[in-house]
XYZ file of C-alpha atoms in Angstrom:
673
model
C 48.430 66.258 29.899
C 52.515 67.180 29.273
C 54.868 64.860 27.858
C 57.026 65.626 30.587
C 54.090 64.354 33.595
C 54.314 61.413 31.207
C 58.047 60.907 31.266
C 58.277 61.563 35.214
C 55.301 58.794 35.868
C 56.221 56.396 33.497
C 59.417 55.216 35.602
C 56.946 54.983 38.855
C 54.022 53.162 36.570
C 56.975 50.191 35.719
C 57.876 49.840 38.799
C 54.354 49.459 40.265
C 53.613 47.107 37.684
C 57.057 45.065 38.295
C 55.859 44.667 42.061
C 52.456 43.785 41.181
C 53.676 41.298 38.678
C 55.858 39.568 41.766
C 53.060 39.581 43.756
C 50.842 37.971 41.030
C 53.840 35.004 40.952
C 52.349 33.729 44.700
C 48.791 33.919 43.870
C 47.363 30.339 43.465
C 45.946 30.132 40.142
C 42.532 30.166 39.136
C 40.460 26.858 39.984
C 36.874 26.588 38.384
C 33.763 26.444 40.847
C 33.070 22.966 39.445
C 36.775 21.821 40.062
C 36.705 23.504 43.828
C 36.744 21.515 47.356
C 32.968 21.362 48.512
C 32.270 22.185 51.895
C 30.757 18.935 54.234
C 27.321 20.686 54.697
C 26.576 20.930 51.054
C 28.025 17.863 50.227
C 25.412 14.963 49.303
C 24.528 12.811 52.143
C 26.729 9.453 51.572
C 25.139 6.179 50.077
C 23.209 4.064 53.395
C 25.319 7.074 55.735
C 24.231 7.201 59.234
C 24.340 9.990 61.879
C 23.912 8.544 65.393
C 23.413 11.248 68.373
C 24.252 9.788 71.958
C 21.878 11.588 74.250
C 22.201 10.711 78.219
C 19.820 12.221 80.678
C 17.085 15.076 80.163
C 15.601 16.806 82.726
C 13.614 20.052 82.949
C 15.680 23.059 84.092
C 19.304 22.810 85.388
C 20.810 20.284 83.579
C 23.635 18.582 85.805
C 26.563 17.865 83.463
C 27.141 14.758 85.439
C 25.137 12.743 84.008
C 25.647 14.580 80.798
C 22.386 15.849 80.644
C 20.074 18.010 78.006
C 17.235 20.641 79.107
C 14.162 18.985 77.739
C 12.696 22.074 75.820
C 16.368 22.368 73.764
C 15.466 18.645 73.398
C 12.410 19.133 72.127
C 13.627 21.869 69.592
C 16.459 19.711 68.418
C 14.345 16.791 67.371
C 12.059 19.362 65.471
C 14.895 20.845 63.577
C 16.162 17.720 62.505
C 12.794 16.851 60.925
C 12.376 20.308 59.502
C 15.740 20.099 57.981
C 15.370 16.623 56.773
C 17.016 14.609 58.894
C 14.648 10.997 59.407
C 15.175 8.681 62.151
C 15.418 5.141 61.685
C 15.517 2.347 63.505
C 17.362 -0.800 63.757
C 15.662 -2.899 61.604
C 16.004 -0.670 58.795
C 19.815 -0.220 59.481
C 20.293 -3.859 59.333
C 18.133 -4.485 56.342
C 19.956 -2.150 54.142
C 23.559 -3.627 55.199
C 21.627 -6.753 53.967
C 20.732 -5.818 50.555
C 17.612 -4.588 51.499
C 15.802 -1.139 51.365
C 18.489 1.636 51.584
C 17.854 4.426 54.435
C 16.999 7.546 53.484
C 19.302 10.964 52.990
C 20.109 12.327 55.907
C 19.188 9.074 58.373
C 19.754 9.633 62.096
C 19.872 7.019 64.467
C 18.680 8.252 68.607
C 20.238 6.665 71.277
C 20.021 7.434 74.762
C 22.604 5.497 77.469
C 22.131 4.374 80.885
C 19.044 4.027 81.456
C 17.826 7.224 83.465
C 14.532 7.455 83.988
C 13.585 10.590 81.807
C 13.744 8.687 78.966
C 10.659 6.870 80.001
C 9.238 10.082 81.562
C 9.979 13.125 78.715
C 12.263 11.288 75.848
C 9.823 8.594 75.571
C 6.204 10.285 75.023
C 8.223 12.896 72.543
C 9.094 10.230 70.521
C 6.360 8.869 70.345
C 4.634 11.994 69.141
C 6.943 12.164 66.634
C 6.709 8.334 65.487
C 10.417 8.763 65.640
C 12.290 5.277 66.494
C 15.374 5.183 69.031
C 18.125 2.892 70.998
C 17.283 3.025 74.759
C 20.525 1.205 76.199
C 20.338 0.637 80.243
C 23.093 -0.328 82.319
C 22.111 -3.588 84.065
C 23.238 -2.589 87.940
C 21.950 0.818 87.712
C 18.761 0.303 86.666
C 18.551 -3.340 88.656
C 19.413 -1.283 91.958
C 16.603 -2.021 94.531
C 14.214 0.710 94.991
C 15.508 1.126 98.547
C 18.975 1.732 98.000
C 20.928 4.475 96.230
C 22.790 3.910 92.436
C 26.417 3.619 92.843
C 27.013 5.723 89.489
C 31.021 5.458 89.345
C 31.885 6.509 92.636
C 29.335 8.989 93.528
C 25.983 7.459 95.357
C 22.648 8.536 93.385
C 19.075 8.478 94.121
C 17.385 5.505 92.930
C 14.717 7.383 91.257
C 16.830 8.997 88.724
C 16.964 5.677 86.849
C 14.397 3.460 85.162
C 12.747 0.252 86.747
C 12.806 -3.156 84.605
C 9.068 -2.924 84.477
C 9.562 0.683 82.878
C 12.079 -0.448 79.898
C 9.335 -3.481 79.503
C 6.606 -1.275 78.786
C 9.300 0.865 76.680
C 10.247 -2.772 74.839
C 6.475 -3.255 74.314
C 6.050 -0.446 72.297
C 7.753 -1.459 69.060
C 9.690 1.992 68.764
C 12.406 1.426 71.003
C 14.950 -0.845 70.754
C 16.686 -2.069 74.255
C 20.455 -2.150 73.773
C 22.988 -3.500 76.188
C 25.376 -1.071 77.963
C 26.548 -3.901 80.103
C 25.763 -5.191 83.063
C 28.463 -3.953 85.516
C 30.889 -2.248 83.462
C 30.694 1.072 83.431
C 33.161 2.544 85.839
C 36.877 2.782 85.734
C 39.762 0.400 86.888
C 43.499 0.888 87.730
C 45.020 0.432 84.181
C 48.921 0.967 84.771
C 51.491 1.713 87.784
C 50.611 5.353 87.832
C 46.939 5.010 88.898
C 45.095 5.591 85.652
C 41.160 4.687 85.496
C 40.718 3.751 82.411
C 36.972 2.408 80.774
C 36.813 -1.217 82.383
C 35.171 -3.172 79.522
C 38.215 -2.416 77.330
C 41.153 -2.593 79.817
C 43.184 -5.234 81.032
C 43.292 -4.560 85.213
C 46.629 -3.329 86.751
C 46.845 -4.802 90.462
C 49.246 -2.746 92.397
C 50.109 -5.284 94.792
C 51.263 -7.689 92.744
C 52.633 -5.510 89.823
C 50.908 -6.948 87.152
C 48.129 -6.667 84.488
C 45.213 -9.224 84.330
C 45.808 -12.050 82.112
C 44.358 -12.375 78.558
C 42.732 -15.155 79.848
C 40.840 -13.377 82.888
C 40.265 -10.340 81.077
C 37.912 -12.559 78.406
C 36.801 -14.472 81.392
C 35.431 -11.251 82.771
C 33.919 -9.667 79.717
C 32.543 -12.712 79.046
C 30.683 -13.577 82.519
C 28.714 -9.564 82.187
C 28.092 -10.183 78.151
C 25.956 -13.060 79.372
C 24.631 -11.873 82.322
C 22.917 -8.255 81.067
C 21.746 -10.458 77.589
C 20.243 -12.779 79.763
C 18.265 -9.980 81.604
C 17.263 -8.355 78.776
C 16.159 -11.500 76.954
C 13.795 -11.796 80.497
C 12.878 -8.253 80.196
C 11.858 -7.951 76.924
C 10.985 -10.944 75.348
C 13.835 -10.792 72.667
C 17.626 -10.942 72.627
C 19.434 -7.756 72.142
C 21.101 -6.865 69.121
C 23.192 -3.817 69.820
C 25.720 -3.202 72.133
C 26.139 0.273 73.559
C 30.217 0.727 74.877
C 30.643 2.851 78.296
C 32.760 5.784 77.355
C 32.501 4.822 73.406
C 35.465 2.730 74.369
C 35.666 -0.766 72.288
C 37.581 -3.601 72.533
C 38.219 -6.328 69.680
C 38.444 -8.896 71.839
C 35.087 -8.180 73.610
C 33.753 -7.607 70.257
C 34.307 -11.065 69.308
C 32.830 -12.051 72.717
C 29.583 -9.868 71.979
C 29.371 -11.177 68.543
C 29.354 -14.434 69.701
C 25.857 -13.959 71.541
C 23.952 -12.570 68.650
C 24.968 -8.736 68.831
C 24.863 -7.199 65.176
C 25.641 -3.766 65.762
C 28.161 -1.787 68.163
C 27.911 2.015 69.269
C 31.149 3.907 69.938
C 31.491 7.506 70.554
C 34.357 8.144 67.553
C 33.912 11.174 65.357
C 31.856 10.928 62.147
C 29.204 9.676 60.062
C 28.639 5.955 59.961
C 28.023 3.241 57.496
C 25.976 0.343 57.064
C 28.745 -1.507 55.718
C 30.478 -1.322 59.483
C 27.821 -1.993 62.243
C 29.532 -3.043 64.460
C 32.143 -0.142 65.080
C 29.305 2.682 64.323
C 30.313 6.055 65.309
C 28.382 8.876 67.372
C 28.171 12.509 67.974
C 27.849 12.921 72.172
C 25.010 15.846 72.509
C 26.664 17.324 75.730
C 26.453 20.703 77.619
C 22.861 20.683 76.575
C 23.927 22.895 73.614
C 21.196 25.667 72.466
C 19.998 25.334 68.802
C 22.555 27.048 67.215
C 25.391 25.023 68.771
C 23.226 21.764 68.187
C 22.902 22.576 64.624
C 26.664 24.111 64.366
C 27.415 20.220 65.377
C 25.467 18.211 63.283
C 25.940 19.953 60.293
C 30.112 19.984 61.069
C 29.997 16.212 60.975
C 31.895 14.790 58.285
C 33.251 10.921 57.476
C 36.321 11.913 57.221
C 38.048 14.978 59.707
C 40.728 16.910 58.710
C 43.860 15.983 60.266
C 46.639 18.767 62.182
C 49.099 16.246 64.186
C 52.350 16.435 65.913
C 54.545 13.613 65.822
C 56.095 13.375 69.653
C 58.878 11.303 70.274
C 58.091 9.341 74.155
C 62.186 9.651 74.425
C 61.708 13.292 75.373
C 59.365 12.022 78.142
C 61.391 9.222 79.809
C 63.698 10.121 82.875
C 65.214 7.810 85.254
C 63.555 9.733 87.653
C 59.637 9.074 87.944
C 58.693 12.147 89.470
C 60.764 14.177 86.340
C 59.029 11.632 83.749
C 55.466 12.814 85.185
C 56.574 16.336 84.773
C 57.537 16.081 81.475
C 54.490 14.172 80.416
C 52.687 16.924 82.083
C 54.324 18.981 79.502
C 53.772 17.489 76.528
C 50.241 17.113 77.400
C 49.833 20.608 78.051
C 51.816 21.540 74.785
C 49.497 19.055 72.851
C 46.331 21.315 74.422
C 48.282 24.836 73.611
C 48.467 23.528 69.965
C 44.668 22.706 69.346
C 45.154 20.526 66.945
C 43.525 17.343 66.739
C 45.904 14.202 66.382
C 48.965 13.068 67.635
C 51.361 10.296 66.087
C 53.199 9.112 69.699
C 56.567 6.737 69.533
C 55.816 3.515 71.438
C 59.356 2.259 70.971
C 62.637 3.657 72.515
C 65.204 5.012 70.203
C 67.896 7.212 72.060
C 70.340 6.452 69.667
C 68.328 8.222 66.945
C 69.453 5.202 64.713
C 65.539 4.021 64.272
C 66.699 0.715 65.571
C 63.743 -0.134 68.346
C 65.806 -2.329 70.782
C 63.200 -1.571 73.598
C 59.907 -0.764 74.043
C 57.415 1.582 76.465
C 55.148 -1.257 77.254
C 55.210 -4.605 78.898
C 56.036 -7.040 75.922
C 57.208 -10.650 75.069
C 59.857 -9.970 72.916
C 62.499 -6.705 74.102
C 63.104 -4.929 77.223
C 60.980 -2.772 78.420
C 62.383 0.642 78.668
C 59.473 1.960 80.867
C 55.668 1.441 81.402
C 54.388 4.713 79.916
C 52.677 4.156 76.745
C 49.630 3.686 78.204
C 49.740 6.992 80.856
C 50.814 8.905 77.947
C 48.013 7.713 75.700
C 45.229 8.223 78.217
C 46.371 11.758 79.427
C 47.028 12.819 75.729
C 43.318 11.592 74.863
C 41.603 12.848 78.108
C 43.379 16.136 78.889
C 44.769 16.963 75.229
C 41.374 15.871 73.659
C 43.760 14.621 70.351
C 43.530 11.049 68.537
C 46.348 9.372 69.399
C 48.117 6.810 66.905
C 51.073 4.658 68.166
C 54.261 5.320 66.138
C 55.745 1.733 65.411
C 58.444 0.845 63.164
C 57.421 -2.311 60.612
C 61.250 -4.023 60.349
C 63.696 -2.447 62.786
C 63.775 -4.268 65.839
C 66.991 -5.858 67.719
C 65.400 -9.267 68.005
C 67.084 -12.670 68.330
C 70.133 -12.821 65.803
C 68.524 -16.257 64.756
C 66.021 -14.283 62.317
C 67.279 -12.773 58.764
C 68.151 -9.321 58.064
C 67.313 -7.436 55.246
C 70.286 -8.070 53.145
C 71.999 -5.944 50.482
C 73.297 -7.944 47.224
C 76.965 -6.346 46.385
C 77.064 -6.176 42.405
C 80.825 -6.348 42.751
C 81.453 -9.291 44.457
C 77.814 -11.197 44.088
C 78.156 -11.411 47.978
C 74.818 -10.678 50.354
C 74.791 -9.410 54.047
C 73.036 -6.933 55.675
C 73.326 -3.359 54.892
C 74.562 -1.236 58.349
C 75.558 1.449 56.729
C 75.031 4.830 58.706
C 71.756 6.660 57.655
C 70.186 3.259 56.693
C 67.891 1.167 58.906
C 68.879 -2.213 60.020
C 65.991 -4.453 59.258
C 64.456 -7.771 59.598
C 63.630 -9.827 56.392
C 59.802 -9.696 56.000
C 59.963 -12.868 54.381
C 61.186 -14.439 57.580
C 58.054 -16.334 59.338
C 59.893 -15.774 62.586
C 60.474 -12.166 62.117
C 56.748 -11.987 60.992
C 55.438 -13.906 63.924
C 58.000 -11.642 66.480
C 57.104 -8.384 64.927
C 53.392 -9.563 65.464
C 54.004 -10.486 69.110
C 55.106 -7.041 69.803
C 52.350 -5.322 68.011
C 49.653 -7.030 69.807
C 51.496 -6.370 73.200
C 51.024 -2.845 72.312
C 47.509 -2.904 71.499
C 46.697 -5.197 74.270
C 48.488 -2.384 76.682
C 47.384 1.086 75.216
C 43.896 2.465 74.241
C 44.732 3.698 70.676
C 43.055 5.266 68.086
C 45.227 4.337 65.005
C 49.241 2.842 64.035
C 51.418 4.915 62.197
C 54.034 2.399 60.354
C 57.344 3.850 60.101
C 58.960 5.090 57.267
C 61.730 1.884 57.547
C 59.183 -0.372 55.868
C 61.213 0.026 52.313
C 63.821 -2.408 50.503
C 65.900 -0.901 47.801
C 66.435 -2.227 44.433
C 69.442 -4.524 45.773
C 67.100 -5.585 48.271
C 66.595 -8.178 49.894
C 68.663 -10.782 49.246
C 68.495 -13.319 52.658
C 67.482 -16.606 52.308
C 64.077 -16.085 53.007
C 63.579 -13.705 50.773
C 64.690 -15.486 47.414
C 62.670 -18.104 48.846
C 59.587 -16.319 48.536
C 60.476 -14.699 45.150
C 61.427 -18.368 43.546
C 57.484 -19.304 45.481
C 56.243 -16.200 43.165
C 57.742 -17.627 40.031
C 60.697 -15.160 39.721
C 64.212 -15.671 39.622
C 65.682 -16.416 43.086
C 69.025 -14.337 42.519
C 69.204 -10.480 42.554
C 71.408 -10.249 39.428
C 68.722 -12.365 37.629
C 65.918 -9.847 39.495
C 67.905 -6.753 37.928
C 68.821 -8.688 34.592
C 65.733 -6.514 32.362
C 63.925 -3.755 32.707
C 60.463 -6.259 32.938
C 61.411 -8.489 35.386
C 63.101 -5.498 37.800
C 59.128 -4.029 37.502
C 57.606 -7.469 38.336
C 60.197 -8.033 40.932
C 59.632 -4.535 42.479
C 55.998 -4.665 42.497
C 56.703 -7.925 44.272
C 57.842 -6.205 47.017
C 56.040 -3.389 47.434
C 52.859 -5.590 47.694
C 55.092 -7.923 50.385
C 55.481 -4.616 52.641
C 51.618 -3.713 51.993
C 50.190 -7.460 52.628
C 52.304 -7.110 56.109
C 51.339 -4.292 57.466
C 47.839 -5.320 56.816
C 48.159 -8.574 58.778
C 49.642 -6.044 61.795
C 46.848 -3.552 61.360
C 44.602 -6.835 61.899
C 46.073 -8.485 64.621
C 45.983 -4.667 66.524
C 42.471 -4.213 65.447
C 41.508 -8.092 66.736
C 42.468 -7.088 70.207
C 41.565 -3.055 70.405
C 38.751 -2.630 68.220
C 37.932 -2.444 64.155
C 37.498 1.452 64.600
C 41.674 1.518 64.666
C 43.101 3.573 62.072
C 45.977 2.940 59.955
C 48.396 5.671 58.630
C 52.041 4.668 56.761
C 54.940 7.052 55.986
C 55.659 7.306 52.383
C 58.572 8.790 51.354
C 58.550 11.887 48.470
C 60.621 9.931 45.946
C 58.319 7.786 45.069
C 55.763 10.467 44.557
C 57.105 12.716 42.379
C 58.947 9.705 40.127
C 56.976 7.125 40.208
C 59.958 4.966 38.719
C 61.863 5.188 42.018
C 59.515 2.563 43.300
C 62.241 -0.143 42.530
C 64.289 2.144 45.449
C 61.637 2.622 48.317
C 59.324 -0.617 47.377
C 56.442 2.054 47.759
C 53.637 3.089 45.473
C 51.280 5.794 46.238
C 48.253 4.345 44.755
C 48.878 1.197 47.140
C 48.992 3.752 50.020
C 45.914 5.510 49.263
C 43.953 2.065 48.720
C 45.608 0.550 51.876
C 45.687 2.810 54.681
C 42.970 5.168 56.083
C 46.242 8.144 56.029
C 49.028 7.922 53.539
C 51.657 10.124 55.626
C 53.721 11.838 52.939
C 57.066 12.967 54.501
C 56.776 16.633 52.681
C 60.504 17.735 53.767
C 62.371 19.929 51.632
C 65.416 19.856 53.474
C 65.538 16.297 53.584
C 65.332 16.107 49.756
C 68.314 18.742 49.830
C 65.955 21.490 48.522
C 66.990 24.503 48.835
C 65.072 26.575 50.958
C 64.386 28.981 48.427
C 62.704 26.327 46.277
C 61.075 24.687 48.868
C 57.481 26.111 47.918
C 57.603 24.859 44.419
C 58.890 21.958 45.963
C 55.673 21.454 47.497
C 53.649 22.425 44.832
C 55.300 19.457 42.774
C 53.845 17.043 45.448
C 50.846 18.504 45.974
C 49.943 18.146 42.048
C 51.459 14.998 42.032
C 48.804 13.380 44.726
C 46.029 15.726 43.595
C 45.746 14.211 40.264
C 44.250 10.893 41.687
C 40.861 11.669 42.526
C 39.965 11.909 46.601
C 43.840 11.792 47.258
C 44.180 14.712 48.978
C 41.499 13.988 51.236
C 43.053 10.540 52.379
C 47.113 11.942 52.472
C 48.465 13.813 55.445
C 51.634 16.095 54.438
C 54.275 15.636 57.034
C 56.918 18.314 57.004
C 60.126 18.345 59.190
C 60.539 20.636 62.293
C 64.363 19.844 61.856
C 67.098 19.873 59.389
C 69.422 16.413 59.607
C 71.647 17.428 56.678
C 73.289 20.067 59.312
C 75.348 19.047 61.468
C 73.436 18.362 65.175
C 70.438 18.045 63.320
C 69.055 22.119 63.942
C 65.763 22.911 64.259
C 64.121 24.441 61.841
C 63.319 27.987 62.004
C 59.290 28.413 63.271
C 58.280 30.804 61.092
C 59.946 28.919 58.165
C 57.676 26.085 58.881
C 54.777 28.028 59.736
C 55.432 29.564 56.044
C 55.010 25.972 54.770
C 52.122 25.441 56.577
C 50.241 28.358 55.255
C 51.527 27.810 51.759
C 50.263 23.834 51.885
C 46.691 25.505 52.922
C 46.717 27.766 49.957
C 47.268 25.205 47.788
C 44.078 23.681 49.415
C 45.870 21.137 51.521
C 44.429 20.605 54.765
C 45.557 17.741 56.288
C 49.168 18.621 57.761
C 51.547 18.330 61.165
C 55.128 18.030 61.192
C 57.988 16.272 62.799
C 59.372 16.473 65.529
C 57.717 18.333 68.481
C 60.100 19.274 71.245
C 57.784 20.478 73.806
C 60.493 20.269 76.580
C 62.284 23.146 74.878
C 58.891 25.028 73.266
C 60.563 24.620 69.642
C 58.786 25.327 67.657
C 57.768 27.905 69.304
C 54.125 27.275 70.121
C 53.313 31.364 69.388
C 54.604 31.261 65.739
C 53.122 27.463 65.144
C 49.835 27.636 66.224
C 48.585 30.556 64.046
C 49.336 28.117 61.429
C 48.184 24.264 62.410
C 45.716 25.105 64.726
C 42.184 24.127 63.847
C 40.931 26.073 66.399
C 42.367 29.569 64.974
C 40.542 31.562 62.202
C 39.376 30.399 59.589
C 38.150 27.388 61.403
C 36.213 29.133 64.458
């Protein structure tokens, strides 16, 4: 080869090398196989983990999905597949024994459950299970199975031939086998009732009835009396039929209620089954999730569903302002809600953080809310309907997004005060861009905020709570009298000047405040769960500062390790523009953030990276270009992060543009399906 040829080709070769080097800079670093994420299928079965399957009717041909029916031959094949692949059916006795410290459940334990009391369980399912020696739970509805032979069964609003349902004598025979546990599926609460002024029909067992005539909701006392009477009736019937007190409660439609759960506990029930996603555990027998077997799946679809069940599914979330839905014209408000639901359905995500309070001024102070309550004006009775529509039409989990401290309540309640080092004075901090907050150390504030959370929980069938980013205390806060008294009770100095006098005392004070906010949100979560049920999940916004610089905890009273230990989800505000990171450095900034979280074992699986869809640093807060937002999402995925979302979503103006954002965020797009 001539030297002239080499000279001609050398610049071209160097150019290619430079291009390759540039491309390589965007390639993620090599991760050894032992450190790579493991798919759910390949992970070891969790200790005392439990997959519960929810069946309904079984038919020999043409399975009717009105009754969520599965074809008999497919049901047999499903049972064979479970057995051949190492799954083992377990009984209620085994589950309760494992919960109480007895023999652990076998690996790949499965609880089979059959709802409603269809006659097909007696004629088809029971013989199959007997031949396999597999236990199961059968949960009849008292009213349906107790219907006289010469009358149709009122199945919802539809009259169904009586022979589709079993008789109490058949239930008695099955119970005597010792193989089948007879559970309660209510006596007569498997139907919908009016739940809001717009006429939404929601599950009777977990909903306070709305009376359109009086324009009022069922009282707490009336709700508890109605539920208590039903629990007493079905418990008495099953004890008479089977000779034993029932131990398992199965929620109609899977919709649980904390208040109703308290009632069924008092009647001796030890397990309760929902229709939530994921694997259950013997640690939480009163809120066991179940996989609903519907649409008579073929073997491949059934296997994919079983193998795809995870203790914790990945989250793809949009955070939504109900202020965008609200309109003084009810007809327009209804159209806006329809647009929101369609938008979320089109995005094909699985979670929505939904604003439960009104903030038309955009300053984060809740002066009104979107649900009936004891403490604040109600801008519109909108939250319940919005939650229900999103759950049933867009098929997403809905978290009520609520402030923790920023409520415009009585002036008699102490506000968070900031100490002024210049003159030693203390006053509520009301500078632009800073939250006006009630002091978390004031008992009046705590009681009033708890009332709001309870009223929200009673009104809407939420799946979780998102605690807003207003739950913070700066390094000169809180200097209110209740706060100073709390510091003294904790053995700390009673003045901000003394608290800041030396690094050790400052650290103790910072940790005290961080824990105080954690404890307060935990108490709020307990109040919500007491009404709505133990299945309600918690999430809390976390600023990026305490993650990237743990010393900055003193500026926020927030700590990543506290959050990971306390909440189901830590919602990290992964917002580079808000942190004044130039667009050119945003990927590197996200790398640092992901690395800081990933340094803690298991933290990435419990953290949601929330990106910004609006640039609040610019006048008017314009929307971020959808391509840039989608680029951040793809970058997170290249880092191995699968839980992410964005705020805000402008469903009215289609911003970010659906065609741009959906391929980056949807779980229904490649590589997921």
